[in-house]
């Protein structure tokens, strides 16, 4: 079983839809949670970065973390064609000698938003 | 403009040849990383370096080697011992205090 499982998709939605992307994880030591967006033939870019359980909002994006259920989500409101990309969840252990860049990634979900 | 530059964008090699992928950053970051991305598998850590002249193996280091002679540069060599070298390779770096990982735009390596 992989440490991080991400709903594989692909997802295809009409413009304006609400999109929900999800990951589950098995390692309760993960403390920091991230969502990256990756356009075709580009490197991933950070969308959201959260530490604690709860919600964090940034414009049309909301990241949700439920540590008790080991479940994280990314919601995209009013989706746009420019949101079409691969979305990757990522997480890492806490501090204390661990390299901050050692992330464990989900498999990625390909999202297409059509006009 | 600060960032991470990976070159070349596309690389083609014959089986049995070693190949070196370049990664340069001007962000003044101490720590640098190499990840490999395969379709449907997310990213997997190959090697990382937290300081000049020091580096550690990641989860899939077999068949790869790195060096870190300068803070700005962290080249990755894909050796002939790597059984499945065709992949998208991503270099990343991170600043102090646990700031998020910052990626370059990758090198797509095809070995035939």
Short mmCIF file of C-alpha atoms in Angstrom, two decimals:
data_model
loop_
_atom_site.label_atom_id
_atom_site.label_comp_id
_atom_site.label_asym_id
_atom_site.label_seq_id
_atom_site.Cartn_x
_atom_site.Cartn_y
_atom_site.Cartn_z
CA UNK A 1 0.00 0.00 0.00
CA UNK A 2 1.34 3.42 -0.95
CA UNK A 3 1.82 5.97 1.82
CA UNK A 4 -0.22 8.51 -0.12
CA UNK A 5 -3.14 7.60 -2.36
CA UNK A 6 -4.68 10.18 -4.64
CA UNK A 7 -7.91 9.81 -6.60
CA UNK A 8 -6.40 9.17 -10.03
CA UNK A 9 -9.07 10.74 -12.23
CA UNK A 10 -8.92 11.96 -14.87
CA UNK A 11 -11.58 14.55 -14.15
CA UNK A 12 -13.43 16.48 -16.82
CA UNK A 13 -15.78 19.27 -15.71
CA UNK A 14 -17.58 22.21 -17.34
CA UNK A 15 -16.38 25.73 -16.72
CA UNK A 16 -17.80 27.14 -13.48
CA UNK A 17 -18.05 23.78 -11.72
CA UNK A 18 -16.76 23.08 -8.24
CA UNK A 19 -13.92 20.59 -8.32
CA UNK A 20 -12.94 18.32 -5.44
CA UNK A 21 -9.54 16.62 -5.39
CA UNK A 22 -8.68 14.16 -2.63
CA UNK A 23 -5.80 12.27 -1.05
CA UNK A 24 -5.59 9.80 1.80
CA UNK A 25 -2.44 8.86 3.66
CA UNK A 26 -1.36 6.15 6.05
CA UNK A 27 1.54 7.74 7.97
CA UNK A 28 0.19 9.67 10.93
CA UNK A 29 3.59 11.38 11.31
CA UNK A 30 2.94 13.60 8.30
CA UNK A 31 2.60 17.15 9.58
CA UNK A 32 2.69 19.44 6.55
CA UNK A 33 0.42 19.18 3.53
CA UNK A 34 0.71 20.75 0.12
CA UNK A 35 -1.08 20.92 -3.19
CA UNK A 36 0.89 21.51 -6.36
CA UNK A 37 -0.41 22.32 -9.84
CA UNK A 38 1.56 21.10 -12.83
CA UNK A 39 0.94 22.23 -16.38
CA UNK A 40 2.03 20.01 -19.24
CA UNK A 41 5.82 19.86 -19.69
CA UNK A 42 6.39 22.18 -16.71
CA UNK A 43 7.52 21.76 -13.12
CA UNK A 44 4.97 21.68 -10.28
CA UNK A 45 4.06 25.02 -8.72
CA UNK A 46 2.83 25.34 -5.16
CA UNK A 47 -0.85 26.16 -4.70
CA UNK A 48 -1.53 25.58 -1.02
CA UNK A 49 0.60 24.82 2.05
CA UNK A 50 -1.03 23.87 5.33
CA UNK A 51 0.05 22.55 8.70
CA UNK A 52 -2.92 21.95 10.92
CA UNK A 53 -6.27 20.33 10.48
CA UNK A 54 -8.95 22.64 9.16
CA UNK A 55 -9.51 24.78 6.11
CA UNK A 56 -7.28 27.28 4.36
CA UNK A 57 -8.65 29.49 1.63
CA UNK A 58 -6.84 31.39 -1.12
CA UNK A 59 -9.06 32.94 -3.74
CA UNK A 60 -10.96 30.19 -5.54
CA UNK A 61 -8.93 27.46 -3.82
CA UNK A 62 -9.65 25.85 -0.45
CA UNK A 63 -7.43 23.24 1.14
CA UNK A 64 -8.92 21.01 3.79
CA UNK A 65 -6.97 18.76 6.16
CA UNK A 66 -8.48 16.15 8.46
CA UNK A 67 -5.63 14.56 10.38
CA UNK A 68 -7.91 12.28 12.36
CA UNK A 69 -9.14 10.66 9.14
CA UNK A 70 -5.78 11.08 7.35
CA UNK A 71 -7.55 12.81 4.49
CA UNK A 72 -6.82 16.01 2.59
CA UNK A 73 -8.81 17.77 -0.10
CA UNK A 74 -8.47 20.66 -2.50
CA UNK A 75 -11.60 22.45 -3.69
CA UNK A 76 -11.63 24.72 -6.72
CA UNK A 77 -14.62 27.05 -7.05
CA UNK A 78 -15.77 28.56 -10.32
CA UNK A 79 -13.30 26.41 -12.27
CA UNK A 80 -11.75 27.92 -15.38
CA UNK A 81 -10.18 26.35 -18.49
CA UNK A 82 -6.86 27.73 -17.22
CA UNK A 83 -7.21 25.39 -14.21
CA UNK A 84 -6.72 22.42 -16.56
CA UNK A 85 -3.58 20.74 -15.25
CA UNK A 86 -2.33 17.85 -13.12
CA UNK A 87 -2.84 18.37 -9.40
CA UNK A 88 -0.47 16.69 -6.97
CA UNK A 89 -0.91 16.35 -3.24
CA UNK A 90 2.27 16.16 -1.19
CA UNK A 91 3.13 15.85 2.46
CA UNK A 92 6.11 15.68 4.75
CA UNK A 93 7.11 14.82 8.26
CA UNK A 94 7.58 17.42 10.95
CA UNK A 95 10.82 19.18 11.76
CA UNK A 96 13.58 17.75 13.94
CA UNK A 97 16.37 16.89 11.54
CA UNK A 98 14.14 15.90 8.64
CA UNK A 99 14.97 17.52 5.34
CA UNK A 100 12.19 19.95 4.53
CA UNK A 101 12.28 19.01 0.88
CA UNK A 102 11.66 15.29 1.38
CA UNK A 103 8.08 15.14 0.25
CA UNK A 104 5.85 12.15 -0.39
CA UNK A 105 3.60 12.73 -3.36
CA UNK A 106 0.31 11.34 -4.52
CA UNK A 107 0.04 9.99 -8.06
CA UNK A 108 -1.58 13.13 -9.42
CA UNK A 109 -5.03 13.87 -10.83
CA UNK A 110 -5.42 15.22 -14.36
CA UNK A 111 -8.14 17.88 -14.47
CA UNK A 112 -9.70 19.25 -17.64
CA UNK A 113 -12.09 22.19 -17.46
CA UNK A 114 -13.93 22.63 -20.73
CA UNK A 115 -15.59 25.88 -21.83
CA UNK B 1 14.57 36.81 -11.83
CA UNK B 2 15.33 34.13 -9.24
CA UNK B 3 14.67 30.56 -10.12
CA UNK B 4 15.86 27.09 -11.00
CA UNK B 5 17.16 26.37 -14.48
CA UNK B 6 17.24 22.84 -15.79
CA UNK B 7 18.87 22.01 -19.06
CA UNK B 8 18.34 20.67 -21.57
CA UNK B 9 14.54 20.51 -21.75
CA UNK B 10 14.66 17.31 -23.84
CA UNK B 11 17.48 14.77 -23.92
CA UNK B 12 17.84 11.64 -26.03
CA UNK B 13 20.41 8.93 -25.39
CA UNK B 14 21.20 5.42 -26.46
CA UNK B 15 21.04 2.62 -23.93
CA UNK B 16 24.36 2.04 -22.19
CA UNK B 17 25.44 5.68 -22.18
CA UNK B 18 25.75 7.83 -19.08
CA UNK B 19 24.07 11.22 -19.26
CA UNK B 20 24.25 14.28 -16.98
CA UNK B 21 21.32 16.59 -16.33
CA UNK B 22 22.07 20.14 -15.28
CA UNK B 23 20.39 22.05 -12.46
CA UNK B 24 21.34 25.62 -11.48
CA UNK B 25 19.61 27.88 -8.97
CA UNK B 26 20.10 31.55 -8.12
CA UNK B 27 17.79 31.56 -5.11
CA UNK B 28 20.65 31.21 -2.62
CA UNK B 29 19.02 28.03 -1.31
CA UNK B 30 21.15 25.60 0.66
CA UNK B 31 19.16 22.44 -0.03
CA UNK B 32 18.58 20.93 -3.47
CA UNK B 33 16.71 17.84 -4.62
CA UNK B 34 16.24 15.57 -7.61
CA UNK B 35 12.86 13.93 -8.21
CA UNK B 36 11.79 11.57 -10.94
CA UNK B 37 8.25 11.63 -12.36
CA UNK B 38 6.65 8.76 -14.25
CA UNK B 39 3.09 8.73 -15.59
CA UNK B 40 0.60 7.82 -12.87
CA UNK B 41 3.27 7.56 -10.16
CA UNK B 42 3.71 11.04 -8.79
CA UNK B 43 7.22 12.18 -7.92
CA UNK B 44 9.89 10.04 -6.27
CA UNK B 45 13.03 11.35 -4.57
CA UNK B 46 16.36 10.32 -6.10
CA UNK B 47 19.01 12.32 -4.21
CA UNK B 48 19.19 15.43 -2.13
CA UNK B 49 21.85 17.75 -0.77
CA UNK B 50 21.43 20.01 2.23
CA UNK B 51 24.84 21.65 1.97
CA UNK B 52 27.79 21.91 -0.41
CA UNK B 53 29.94 18.76 -0.65
CA UNK B 54 27.31 16.63 1.05
CA UNK B 55 24.39 14.62 -0.34
CA UNK B 56 22.12 11.75 0.64
CA UNK B 57 20.28 9.02 -1.21
CA UNK B 58 16.56 9.29 -1.61
CA UNK B 59 14.11 6.48 -2.20
CA UNK B 60 15.29 5.47 -5.68
CA UNK B 61 19.03 6.31 -5.85
CA UNK B 62 20.19 3.13 -7.60
CA UNK B 63 21.67 3.89 -11.01
CA UNK B 64 22.10 7.61 -10.31
CA UNK B 65 24.91 9.79 -9.01
CA UNK B 66 25.19 13.44 -8.01
CA UNK B 67 27.73 16.02 -6.98
CA UNK B 68 27.43 19.29 -5.08
CA UNK B 69 30.62 21.28 -5.57
CA UNK B 70 28.88 24.66 -5.63
CA UNK B 71 25.85 25.96 -3.79
CA UNK B 72 24.19 26.94 -7.07
CA UNK B 73 24.64 23.67 -8.92
CA UNK B 74 23.44 20.08 -8.37
CA UNK B 75 23.96 17.95 -11.50
CA UNK B 76 22.46 14.48 -11.78
CA UNK B 77 24.13 11.67 -13.74
CA UNK B 78 21.93 8.88 -15.00
CA UNK B 79 24.25 5.90 -15.39
CA UNK B 80 23.92 2.85 -17.60
CA UNK B 81 23.07 0.90 -14.44
CA UNK B 82 19.67 2.60 -14.21
CA UNK B 83 17.25 0.02 -15.60
CA UNK B 84 14.43 2.35 -16.65
CA UNK B 85 15.95 5.78 -17.20
CA UNK B 86 13.26 7.22 -19.48
CA UNK B 87 11.36 9.71 -17.32
CA UNK B 88 10.75 13.36 -16.50
CA UNK B 89 13.42 14.63 -14.07
CA UNK B 90 12.71 17.54 -11.77
CA UNK B 91 15.22 19.54 -9.76
CA UNK B 92 14.04 21.50 -6.73
CA UNK B 93 15.39 23.65 -3.94
CA UNK B 94 14.23 24.94 -0.60
CA UNK B 95 15.15 27.89 1.54
CA UNK B 96 15.51 28.20 5.27
CA UNK B 97 12.79 27.70 7.82
CA UNK B 98 10.79 25.07 6.06
CA UNK B 99 9.63 27.21 3.17
CA UNK B 100 7.95 25.16 0.44
CA UNK B 101 9.84 23.28 -2.25
CA UNK B 102 10.44 25.24 -5.45
CA UNK B 103 10.78 23.29 -8.74
CA UNK B 104 12.51 23.81 -12.05
CA UNK B 105 10.74 23.03 -15.32
CA UNK B 106 12.27 19.61 -15.74
CA UNK B 107 14.26 17.61 -18.26
CA UNK B 108 12.54 14.88 -20.22
CA UNK B 109 15.04 12.07 -20.81
CA UNK B 110 14.37 9.40 -23.41
CA UNK B 111 16.68 6.42 -23.64
CA UNK B 112 16.30 4.02 -26.55
#
